[in-house]
XYZ file of C-alpha atoms in Angstrom:
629
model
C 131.366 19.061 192.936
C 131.867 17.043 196.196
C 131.907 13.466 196.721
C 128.796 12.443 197.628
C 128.805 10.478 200.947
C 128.115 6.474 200.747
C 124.429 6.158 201.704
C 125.605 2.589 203.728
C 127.967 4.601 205.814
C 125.589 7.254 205.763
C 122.869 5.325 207.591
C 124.899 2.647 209.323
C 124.302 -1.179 210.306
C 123.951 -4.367 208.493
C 121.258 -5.118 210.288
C 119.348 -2.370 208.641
C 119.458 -3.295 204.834
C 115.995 -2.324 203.632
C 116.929 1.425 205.525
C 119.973 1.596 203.617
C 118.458 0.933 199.728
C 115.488 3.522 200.465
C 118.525 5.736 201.584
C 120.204 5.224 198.324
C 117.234 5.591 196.489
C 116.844 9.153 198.003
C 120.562 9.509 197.062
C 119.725 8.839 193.609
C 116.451 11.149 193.306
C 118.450 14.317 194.892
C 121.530 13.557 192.566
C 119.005 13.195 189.879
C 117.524 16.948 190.369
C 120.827 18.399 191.111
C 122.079 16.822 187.663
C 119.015 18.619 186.113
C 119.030 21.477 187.332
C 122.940 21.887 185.854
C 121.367 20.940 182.535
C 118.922 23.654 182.727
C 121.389 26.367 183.654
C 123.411 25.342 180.127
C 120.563 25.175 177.998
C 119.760 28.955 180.031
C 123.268 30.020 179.084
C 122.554 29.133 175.064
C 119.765 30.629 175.137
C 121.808 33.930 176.421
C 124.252 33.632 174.052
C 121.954 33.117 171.165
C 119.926 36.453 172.289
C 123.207 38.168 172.503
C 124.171 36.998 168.733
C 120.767 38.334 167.800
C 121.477 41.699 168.891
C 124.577 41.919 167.235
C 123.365 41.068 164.294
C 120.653 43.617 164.405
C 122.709 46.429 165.531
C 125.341 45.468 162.473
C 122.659 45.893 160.028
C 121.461 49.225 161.786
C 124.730 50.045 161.317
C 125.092 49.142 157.758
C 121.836 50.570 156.864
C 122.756 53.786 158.550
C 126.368 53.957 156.660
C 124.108 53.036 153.141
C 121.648 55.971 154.216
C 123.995 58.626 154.514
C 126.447 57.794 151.458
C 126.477 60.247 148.350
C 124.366 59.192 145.634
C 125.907 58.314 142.228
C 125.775 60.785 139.370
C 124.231 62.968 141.528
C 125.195 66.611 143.219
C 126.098 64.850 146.616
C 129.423 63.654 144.906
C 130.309 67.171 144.105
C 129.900 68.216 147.992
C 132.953 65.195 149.160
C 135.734 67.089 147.580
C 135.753 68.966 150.685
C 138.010 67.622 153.471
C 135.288 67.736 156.005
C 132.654 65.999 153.498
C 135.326 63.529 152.992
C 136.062 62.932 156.431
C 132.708 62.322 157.167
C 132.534 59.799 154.020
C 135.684 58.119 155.771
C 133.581 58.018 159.025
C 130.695 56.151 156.997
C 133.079 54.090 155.819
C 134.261 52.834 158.805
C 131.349 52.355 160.064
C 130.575 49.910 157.401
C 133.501 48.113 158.445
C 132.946 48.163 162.345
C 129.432 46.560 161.835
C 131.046 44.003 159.913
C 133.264 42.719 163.178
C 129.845 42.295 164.939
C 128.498 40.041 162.106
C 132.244 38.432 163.200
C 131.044 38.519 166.765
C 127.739 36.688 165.778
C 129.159 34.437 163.956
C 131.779 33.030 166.172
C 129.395 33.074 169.332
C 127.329 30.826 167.357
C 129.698 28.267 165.672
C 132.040 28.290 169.056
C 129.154 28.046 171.726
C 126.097 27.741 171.033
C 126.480 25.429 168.372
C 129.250 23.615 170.730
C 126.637 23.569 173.813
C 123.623 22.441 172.021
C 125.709 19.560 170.709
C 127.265 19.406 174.359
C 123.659 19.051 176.320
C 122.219 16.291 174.002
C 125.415 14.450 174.626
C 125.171 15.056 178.524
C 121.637 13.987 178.843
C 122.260 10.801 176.969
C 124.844 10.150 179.650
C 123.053 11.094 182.173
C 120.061 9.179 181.230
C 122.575 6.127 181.065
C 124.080 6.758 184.723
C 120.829 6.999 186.133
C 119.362 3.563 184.386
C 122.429 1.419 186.224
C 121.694 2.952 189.526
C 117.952 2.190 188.807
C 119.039 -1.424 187.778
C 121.571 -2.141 190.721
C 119.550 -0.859 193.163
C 116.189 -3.416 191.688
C 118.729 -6.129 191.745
C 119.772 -5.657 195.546
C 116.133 -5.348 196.520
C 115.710 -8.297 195.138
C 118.611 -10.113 196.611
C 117.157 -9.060 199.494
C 113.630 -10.471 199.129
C 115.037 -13.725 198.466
C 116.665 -13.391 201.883
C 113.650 -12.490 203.682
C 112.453 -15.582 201.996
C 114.770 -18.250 203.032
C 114.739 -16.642 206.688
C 110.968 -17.526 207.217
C 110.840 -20.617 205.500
C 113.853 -21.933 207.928
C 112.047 -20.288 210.915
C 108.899 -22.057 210.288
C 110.242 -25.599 209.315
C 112.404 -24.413 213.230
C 109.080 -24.618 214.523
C 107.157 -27.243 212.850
C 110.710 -29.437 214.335
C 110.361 -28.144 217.739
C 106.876 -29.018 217.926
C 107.073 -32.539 216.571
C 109.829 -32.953 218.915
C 107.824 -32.637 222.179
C 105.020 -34.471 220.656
C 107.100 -37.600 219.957
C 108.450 -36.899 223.600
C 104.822 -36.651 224.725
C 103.450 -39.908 223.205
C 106.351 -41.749 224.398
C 105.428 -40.874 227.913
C 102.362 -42.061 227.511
C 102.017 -45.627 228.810
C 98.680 -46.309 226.952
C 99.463 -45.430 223.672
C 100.995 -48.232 221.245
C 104.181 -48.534 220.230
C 103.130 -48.094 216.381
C 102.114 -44.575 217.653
C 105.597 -43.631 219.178
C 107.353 -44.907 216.238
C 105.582 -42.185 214.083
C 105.642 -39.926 216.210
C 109.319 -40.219 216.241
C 109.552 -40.481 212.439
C 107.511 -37.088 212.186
C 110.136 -35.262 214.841
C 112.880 -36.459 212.821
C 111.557 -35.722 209.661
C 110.959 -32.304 210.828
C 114.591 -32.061 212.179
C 115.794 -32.964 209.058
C 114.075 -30.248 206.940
C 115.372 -27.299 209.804
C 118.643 -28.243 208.593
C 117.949 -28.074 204.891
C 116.136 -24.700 205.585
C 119.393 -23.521 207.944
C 121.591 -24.496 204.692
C 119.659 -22.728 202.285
C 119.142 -19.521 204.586
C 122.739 -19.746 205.477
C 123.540 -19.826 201.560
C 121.499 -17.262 200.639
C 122.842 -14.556 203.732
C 126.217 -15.297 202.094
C 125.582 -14.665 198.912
C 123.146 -11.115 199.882
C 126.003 -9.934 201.919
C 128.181 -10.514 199.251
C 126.018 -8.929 196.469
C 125.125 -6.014 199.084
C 128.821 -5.499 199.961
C 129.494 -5.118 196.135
C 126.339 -3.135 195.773
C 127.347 -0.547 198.189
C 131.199 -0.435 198.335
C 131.846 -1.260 193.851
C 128.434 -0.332 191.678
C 126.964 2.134 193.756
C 130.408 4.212 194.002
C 131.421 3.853 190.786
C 127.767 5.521 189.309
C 128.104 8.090 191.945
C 131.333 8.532 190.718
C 130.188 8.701 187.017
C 127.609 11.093 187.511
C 130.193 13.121 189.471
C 132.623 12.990 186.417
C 129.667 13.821 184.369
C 128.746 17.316 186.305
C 132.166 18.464 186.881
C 132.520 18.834 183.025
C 129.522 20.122 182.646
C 130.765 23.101 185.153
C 134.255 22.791 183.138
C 132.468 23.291 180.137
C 130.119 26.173 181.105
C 133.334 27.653 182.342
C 135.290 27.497 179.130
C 132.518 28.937 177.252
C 132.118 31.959 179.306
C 135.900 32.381 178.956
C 135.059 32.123 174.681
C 132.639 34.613 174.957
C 134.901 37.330 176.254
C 138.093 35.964 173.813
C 135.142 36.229 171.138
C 135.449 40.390 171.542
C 138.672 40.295 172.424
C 139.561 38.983 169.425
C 137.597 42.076 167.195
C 138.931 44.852 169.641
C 141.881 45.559 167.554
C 139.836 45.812 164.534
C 137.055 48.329 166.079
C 140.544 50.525 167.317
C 141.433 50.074 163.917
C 138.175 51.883 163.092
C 138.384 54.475 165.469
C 141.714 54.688 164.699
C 140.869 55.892 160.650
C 138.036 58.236 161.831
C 140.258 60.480 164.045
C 142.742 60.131 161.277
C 140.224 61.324 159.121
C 139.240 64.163 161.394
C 142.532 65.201 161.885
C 142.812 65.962 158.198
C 140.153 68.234 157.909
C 141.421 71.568 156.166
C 139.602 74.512 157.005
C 142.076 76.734 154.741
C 141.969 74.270 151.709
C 138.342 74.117 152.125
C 137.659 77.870 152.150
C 139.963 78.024 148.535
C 138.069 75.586 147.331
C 134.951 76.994 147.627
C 136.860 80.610 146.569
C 138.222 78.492 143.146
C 134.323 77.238 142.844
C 132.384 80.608 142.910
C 134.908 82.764 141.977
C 133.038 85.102 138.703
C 136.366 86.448 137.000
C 134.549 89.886 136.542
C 136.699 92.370 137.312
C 136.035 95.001 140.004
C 134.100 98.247 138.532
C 136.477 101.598 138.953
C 135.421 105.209 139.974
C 132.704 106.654 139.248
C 133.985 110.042 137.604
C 132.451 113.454 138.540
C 130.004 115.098 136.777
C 130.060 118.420 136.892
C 126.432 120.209 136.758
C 127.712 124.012 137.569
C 128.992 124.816 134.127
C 126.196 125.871 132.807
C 124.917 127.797 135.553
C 128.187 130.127 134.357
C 126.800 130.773 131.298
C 124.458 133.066 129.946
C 121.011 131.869 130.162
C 119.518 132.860 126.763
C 116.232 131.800 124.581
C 119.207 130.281 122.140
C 121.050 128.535 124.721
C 117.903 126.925 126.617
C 116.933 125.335 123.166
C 120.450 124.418 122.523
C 120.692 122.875 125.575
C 117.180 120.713 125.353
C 118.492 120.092 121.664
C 121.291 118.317 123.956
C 119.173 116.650 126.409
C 117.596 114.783 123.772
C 120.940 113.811 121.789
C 122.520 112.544 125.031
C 120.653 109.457 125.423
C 121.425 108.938 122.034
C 124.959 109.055 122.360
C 126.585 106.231 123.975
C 123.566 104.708 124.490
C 124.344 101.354 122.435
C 124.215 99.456 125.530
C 120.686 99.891 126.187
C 119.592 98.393 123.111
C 121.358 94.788 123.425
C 120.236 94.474 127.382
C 116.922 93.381 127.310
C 115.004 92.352 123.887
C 111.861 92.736 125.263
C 111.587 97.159 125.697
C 111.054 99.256 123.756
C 113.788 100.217 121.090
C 115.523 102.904 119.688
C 117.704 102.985 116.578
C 121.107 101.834 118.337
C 123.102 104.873 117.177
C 126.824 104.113 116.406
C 129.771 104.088 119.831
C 131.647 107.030 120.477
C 135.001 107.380 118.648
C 137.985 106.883 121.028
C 139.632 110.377 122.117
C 142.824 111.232 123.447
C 141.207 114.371 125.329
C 141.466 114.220 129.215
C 137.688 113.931 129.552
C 138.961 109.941 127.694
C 141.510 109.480 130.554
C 140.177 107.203 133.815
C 139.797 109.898 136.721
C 140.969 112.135 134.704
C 139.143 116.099 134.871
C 136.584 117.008 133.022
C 136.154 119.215 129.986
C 133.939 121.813 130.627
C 132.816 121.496 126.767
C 132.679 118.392 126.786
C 128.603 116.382 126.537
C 127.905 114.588 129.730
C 125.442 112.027 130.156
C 122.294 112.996 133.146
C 122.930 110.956 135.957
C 119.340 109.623 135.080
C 121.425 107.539 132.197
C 122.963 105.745 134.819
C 120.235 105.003 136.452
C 118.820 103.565 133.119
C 122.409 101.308 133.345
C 121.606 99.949 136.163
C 117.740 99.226 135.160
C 118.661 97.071 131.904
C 121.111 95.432 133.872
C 118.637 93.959 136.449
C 117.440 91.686 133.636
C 121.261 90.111 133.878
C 120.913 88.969 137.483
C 117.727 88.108 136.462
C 119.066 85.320 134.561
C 121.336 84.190 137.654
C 118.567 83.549 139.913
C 117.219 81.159 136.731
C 120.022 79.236 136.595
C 119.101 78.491 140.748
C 115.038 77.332 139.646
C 116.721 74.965 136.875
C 115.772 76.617 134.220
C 117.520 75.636 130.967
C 120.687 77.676 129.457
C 122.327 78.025 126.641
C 124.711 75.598 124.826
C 127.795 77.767 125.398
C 126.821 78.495 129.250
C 127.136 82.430 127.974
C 124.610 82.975 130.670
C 127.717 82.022 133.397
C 130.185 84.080 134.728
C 133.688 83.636 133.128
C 135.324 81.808 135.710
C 132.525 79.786 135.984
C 131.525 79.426 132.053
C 135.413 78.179 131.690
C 134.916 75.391 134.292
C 131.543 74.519 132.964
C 133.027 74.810 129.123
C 136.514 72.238 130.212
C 134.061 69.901 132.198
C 132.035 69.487 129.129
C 135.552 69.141 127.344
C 137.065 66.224 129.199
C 133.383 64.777 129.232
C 133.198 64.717 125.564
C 136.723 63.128 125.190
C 135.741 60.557 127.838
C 133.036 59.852 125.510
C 135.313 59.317 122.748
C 137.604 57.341 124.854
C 134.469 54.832 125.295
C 133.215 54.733 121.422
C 137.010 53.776 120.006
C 137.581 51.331 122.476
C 134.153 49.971 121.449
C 135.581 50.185 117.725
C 138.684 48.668 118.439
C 136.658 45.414 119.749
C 134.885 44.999 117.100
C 138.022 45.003 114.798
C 139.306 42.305 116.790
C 136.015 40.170 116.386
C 135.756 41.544 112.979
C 139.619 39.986 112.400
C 139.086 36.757 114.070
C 135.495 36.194 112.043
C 137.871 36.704 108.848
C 140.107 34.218 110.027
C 137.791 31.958 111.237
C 134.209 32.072 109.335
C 132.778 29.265 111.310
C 132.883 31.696 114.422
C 130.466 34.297 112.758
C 130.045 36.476 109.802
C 132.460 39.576 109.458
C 129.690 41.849 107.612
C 127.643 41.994 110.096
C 129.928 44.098 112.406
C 130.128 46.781 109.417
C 126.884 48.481 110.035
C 127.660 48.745 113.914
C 131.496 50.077 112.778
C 130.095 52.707 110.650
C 127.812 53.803 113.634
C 130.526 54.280 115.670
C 132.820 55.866 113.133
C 130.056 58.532 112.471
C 129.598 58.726 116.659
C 133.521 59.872 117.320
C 133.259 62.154 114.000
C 129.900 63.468 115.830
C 132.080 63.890 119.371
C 135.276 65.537 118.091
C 133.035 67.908 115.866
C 131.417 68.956 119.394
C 134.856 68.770 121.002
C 136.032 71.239 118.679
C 132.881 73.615 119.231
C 133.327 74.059 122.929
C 137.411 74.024 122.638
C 136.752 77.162 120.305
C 134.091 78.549 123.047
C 136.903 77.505 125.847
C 139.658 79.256 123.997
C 137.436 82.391 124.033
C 136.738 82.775 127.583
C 140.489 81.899 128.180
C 141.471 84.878 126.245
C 138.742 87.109 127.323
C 139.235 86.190 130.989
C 141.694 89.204 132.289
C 145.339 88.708 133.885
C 145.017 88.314 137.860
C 146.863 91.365 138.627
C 144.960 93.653 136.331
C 142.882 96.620 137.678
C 139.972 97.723 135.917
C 139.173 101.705 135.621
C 136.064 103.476 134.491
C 136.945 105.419 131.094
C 134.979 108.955 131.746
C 132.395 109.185 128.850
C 132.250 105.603 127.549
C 129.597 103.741 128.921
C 129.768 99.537 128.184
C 127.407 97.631 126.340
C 125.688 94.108 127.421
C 127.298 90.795 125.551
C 124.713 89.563 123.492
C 125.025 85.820 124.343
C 123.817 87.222 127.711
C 120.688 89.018 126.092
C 119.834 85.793 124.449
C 119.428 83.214 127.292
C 117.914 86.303 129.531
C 115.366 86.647 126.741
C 115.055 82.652 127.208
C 114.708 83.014 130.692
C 112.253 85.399 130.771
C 109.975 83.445 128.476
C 110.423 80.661 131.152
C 110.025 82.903 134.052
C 106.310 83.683 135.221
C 107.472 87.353 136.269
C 108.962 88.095 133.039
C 106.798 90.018 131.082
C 108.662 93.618 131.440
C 107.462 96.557 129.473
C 108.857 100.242 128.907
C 106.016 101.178 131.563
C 107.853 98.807 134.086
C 111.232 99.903 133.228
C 110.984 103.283 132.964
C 108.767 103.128 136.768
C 112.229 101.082 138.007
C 114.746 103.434 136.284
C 113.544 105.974 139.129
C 114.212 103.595 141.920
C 117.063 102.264 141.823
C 120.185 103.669 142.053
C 123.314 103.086 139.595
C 125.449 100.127 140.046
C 128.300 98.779 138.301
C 127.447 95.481 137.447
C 127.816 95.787 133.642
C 131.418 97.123 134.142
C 132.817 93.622 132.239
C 130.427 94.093 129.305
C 131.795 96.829 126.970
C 130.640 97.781 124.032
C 131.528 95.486 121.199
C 132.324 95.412 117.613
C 129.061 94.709 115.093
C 129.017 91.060 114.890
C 129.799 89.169 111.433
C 126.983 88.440 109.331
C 126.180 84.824 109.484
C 123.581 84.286 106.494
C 120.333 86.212 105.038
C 116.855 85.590 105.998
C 113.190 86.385 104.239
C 110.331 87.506 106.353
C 107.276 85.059 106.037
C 104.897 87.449 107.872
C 104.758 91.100 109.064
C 106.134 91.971 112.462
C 105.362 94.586 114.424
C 108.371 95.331 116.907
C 107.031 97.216 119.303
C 109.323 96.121 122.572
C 112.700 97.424 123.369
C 115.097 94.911 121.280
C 112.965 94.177 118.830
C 112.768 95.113 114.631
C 109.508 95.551 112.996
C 110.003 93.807 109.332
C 107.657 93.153 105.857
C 106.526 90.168 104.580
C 108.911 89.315 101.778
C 111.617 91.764 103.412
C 115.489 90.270 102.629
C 117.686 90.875 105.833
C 120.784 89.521 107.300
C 121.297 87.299 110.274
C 124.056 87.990 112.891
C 122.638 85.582 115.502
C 121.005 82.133 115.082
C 118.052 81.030 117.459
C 119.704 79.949 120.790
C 116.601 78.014 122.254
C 114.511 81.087 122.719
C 112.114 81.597 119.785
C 114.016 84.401 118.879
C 116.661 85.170 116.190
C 118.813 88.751 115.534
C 118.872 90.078 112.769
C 120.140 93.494 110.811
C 118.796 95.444 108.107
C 121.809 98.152 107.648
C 124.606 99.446 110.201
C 122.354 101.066 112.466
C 118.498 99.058 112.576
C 119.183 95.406 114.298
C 117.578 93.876 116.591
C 115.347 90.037 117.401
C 112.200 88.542 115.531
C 110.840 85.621 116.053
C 112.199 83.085 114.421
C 109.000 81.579 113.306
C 108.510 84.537 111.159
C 111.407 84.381 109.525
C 112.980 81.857 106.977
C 116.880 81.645 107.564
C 119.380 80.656 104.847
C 123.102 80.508 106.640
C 126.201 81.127 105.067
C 128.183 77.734 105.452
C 131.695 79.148 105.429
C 130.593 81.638 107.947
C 133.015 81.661 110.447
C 133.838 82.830 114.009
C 130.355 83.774 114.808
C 130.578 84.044 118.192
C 133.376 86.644 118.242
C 135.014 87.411 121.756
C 134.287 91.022 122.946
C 136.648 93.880 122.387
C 136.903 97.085 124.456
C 136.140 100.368 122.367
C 138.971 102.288 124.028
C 141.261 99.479 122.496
């Protein structure tokens, strides 16, 4: 700011006083807007800065709320999908975003504790100040306007009693002219002039005393009070401008300071980035939807000329539609475990093993050897629609079975060890819960007055009977891991198609398609429907992994309540009061498998039935073995 100018020198003489304190009091009302006007841009800059803290604030809890919004959900399938490098970049991302909103809630912060809080505190202070400047100007300039009155007093009262002398002075000199007035007269005439006289000098005195003593309260006025406010107020506004200054320099510092921290950020997120894995992400997702079936082999040739080259005869034509109708029959078995709900046939027993070289994969065929009509593997491919069936259920959330049978093998075994370390997890949770309450069951022994050991007994025995509970289902899906395990083949095996030996369905897989099917609204199939598909679709290989199998192990007896009719494929008709044996429980479905003699099995409903297991059954669920083992 620059001096301001004395108003005295400004606007000149001595002989001018009155011109010189309205001067100054213009002086003080421009110095007094000025002044305002600097208090006005402060209180404009806090205002800034509090609008700017605002936003930063809001756009940190944007940012929050957007880093919240996109984060996986707990116990939920989102927390599957961040094992993925890119999934768990982009959790990193979130991450840091969480942090880089939190160094503009730093931002905030500081702009408000180190200026505006600073400022507002700063602008009361400098109007007090101000206030207090402005009052002694106010005051000195009332007191040398009043000096100055009482000069303009004493000036008039010694220029009249001037007069009033002068004129008594030529009326004494005027009656002592006169001859014909009395002496009496002259004398008081003369008394009056010199009376007169007399007070002119007492008036000169007291105007002379009172010009000394304005001059010397205007000289201090103008060259010691007046200079020294000015000067004040000057002092005053150049640290305001100092201080607007300095903040402005704190408000950049204030990001400054968090730029290292937001690199930081940055800094993690392209780190991040750059660790994205396409390759380990691809074998991930290979290691998570991998089946474990084996690919199906060849299909071998059937050869439909030989018996063009024999002799068609009466004899041969009925031997050969006696074959027709015994070829379904024979190797058939598979049909009759696929799909509980058709129509059945008596399952007749699997073809023995041979060491011919119709037996050997891709090997020629016997001309006397019985093929199978190519419309039997059409009738393959038909039950095994039901299978994939079952897949698609598992994608609607429909419910499967205990042992995840309905699962592929590499997937069943992941499923099966998941529910394995979950289970011991479990475990994990209920003995550390027992071993607590030992320890308060100890120190209420020791000290009674703390609480009464019986009554952690009941909660001990709960828990005891919990882990018993947990290792007993531990054990259940160990045994149903250790199957898959071993049934699961080596990874450098090659699976062939054995010429003549067609593979049957596992029944685990009947059982939750039979449960799916019940849940399914397009599930009711029928031997209409499946014999109308059997034409349409072509063979495939998809049952390749499900051979034929060994006759399960009887598992207990059961006595038919009611009459059944079985009139679907996969189904036994039985009597009321009939004794038969069970080879399969009730999975879930409604439905339970049961035999009446080596070659009539098959599912009633379980409601019908009244089950009695055998206890030391064992190994119930028996892993499938290849007939040409």
């Amino acid at each position: 700011m620059v001096s301001l100018p004395h108003p005295y020198v400004l606007h000149g003489a001595v002989s001018a006083p009155c011109l010189c304190c309205r001067k100054g009091k213009d002086q003080f009302d421009n110095l007094e807007k000025h002044t305002q006007w600097g208090i006005d841009v402060l209180e404009k800059y806090i205002k800034f800065v509090k609008e700017r803290t605002e936003i930063e604030l809001s756009y940190a809890k944007q940012l929050r709320n957007l880093s919240k919004k996109y984060q996986p959900k707990k116990n939920s399938k989102e927390e599957e999908e961040y094992r993925y490098t890119s999934t768990r970049a982009f959790l990193a991302t979130l991450n840091e975003m969480n942090d880089y909103a939190g160094q503009h809630e730093v931002i905030s912060e500081n702009m408000t504790s180190l200026i505006t809080g600073e400022l507002t505190r700063y602008v009361q202070e400098l109007k007090q100040e101000r206030k207090s400047h402005f009052h002694d100007g106010r005051k000195a300039q009332q007191h040398i306007e009043t000096c100055w009155k009482q000069l303009e007093a004493s000036k008039r009262r010694f220029e009249r009693d001037c007069k009033e002398a002068d004129r008594a002075q030529q009326y004494f000199e005027k009656m002592d002219a006169d001859i014909n007035v009395t002496k009496a007269d002259v004398e008081k005439a003369r008394q009056q002039a010199q009376l007169r006289h007399q007070m002119a000098e007492d008036s000169k005195a007291e105007y002379s005393s009172t010009l000394q003593k304005f001059n010397s309260e205007q000289h201090e006025h103008y060259y010691t009070h007046i200079p020294n406010i000015f000067q004040k107020i000057q002092e005053m506004e150049e640290r305001r401008i100092v201080r607007i200054g300095e903040s402005m320099k704190t408000f950049a510092e204030v990001d400054r300071q968090v730029i290292p921290i937001i690199g930081k950020c940055l800094d993690e997120i392209t780190k991040a980035a750059e660790a994205v894995d396409h390759k380990n992400d691809s074998q991930m997702v290979i290691e998570a939807f991998k089946s474990g079936f084996e690919p199906p082999g060849d299909i071998d040739f059937e050869d439909f000329t030989q018996p063009m080259k024999r002799t068609v005869s009466e004899s041969s034509l009925s031997n050969s539609r006696g074959d027709g109708k015994s070829e379904p029959k024979f190797g058939s078995k598979s049909k009759g475990k696929l799909w509980p709900f058709i129509k059945k046939n008596k399952p007749p027993p699997p073809p023995p093993a041979s060491a011919s070289p119709s037996a050997v994969p891709n090997g020629p065929q016997s001309p006397k050897q019985q093929k199978e009509p190519l419309s039997h593997r059409f009738n393959e491919f038909m039950t095994s629609k039901p299978k994939i069936h079952c897949f698609r259920s598992l994608k609607r959330g429909g419910a499967g079975p205990e042992d995840f049978s309905n699962l592929p093998p590499e997937q069943r075994r992941k499923k099966l060890q998941q529910k394995v370390d979950e289970l011991n997890r479990d475990i994990q949770k209920e003995m550390d819960q027992r071993d607590a309450l030992t320890k308060m069951k100890d120190v209420y022994i020791k000290n009674p007055q703390m609480g009464d050991a019986a009554s952690v007994d009941h909660r001990l025995a709960e828990l005891g009977q919990n882990i018993e509970k947990l290792r007993l289902e531990v054990q259940k899906f160990e045994g149903w891991l250790a199957e898959v395990e071993g049934r699961l083949p080596a990874r450098t095996e090659q699976p062939r198609r054995q010429s003549g030996v067609y593979e049957a369905q596992n029944p685990s897989g009947v059982n939750s398609c039979a449960q799916d099917r019940e849940s399914s609204p397009d599930g009711s199939y029928t031997e209409e429907q499946s014999q109308e598909t059997e034409m349409k679709v072509p063979a495939t290989d998809f049952d390749d992994e499900f051979d034929d199998e060994e006759p399960l192990p009887t598992i207990g007896t059961c006595k038919a309540l009611y009459t059944f009719e079985g009139q679907n494929e996969g189904t036994i008709s039985v009597a009321e009061g009939e004794m038969l044996y069970v080879i399969e429980e009730d999975k879930g479905d409604g439905w339970t498998r049961i035999r009446r003699n080596e070659d009539e099995e098959g599912y009633v409903p379980t409601s019908y039935v009244e089950v009695y297991l055998d206890k030391n059954a064992k190994d119930v669920h028996k892993p499938l073995q290849k007939i040409s083992e």
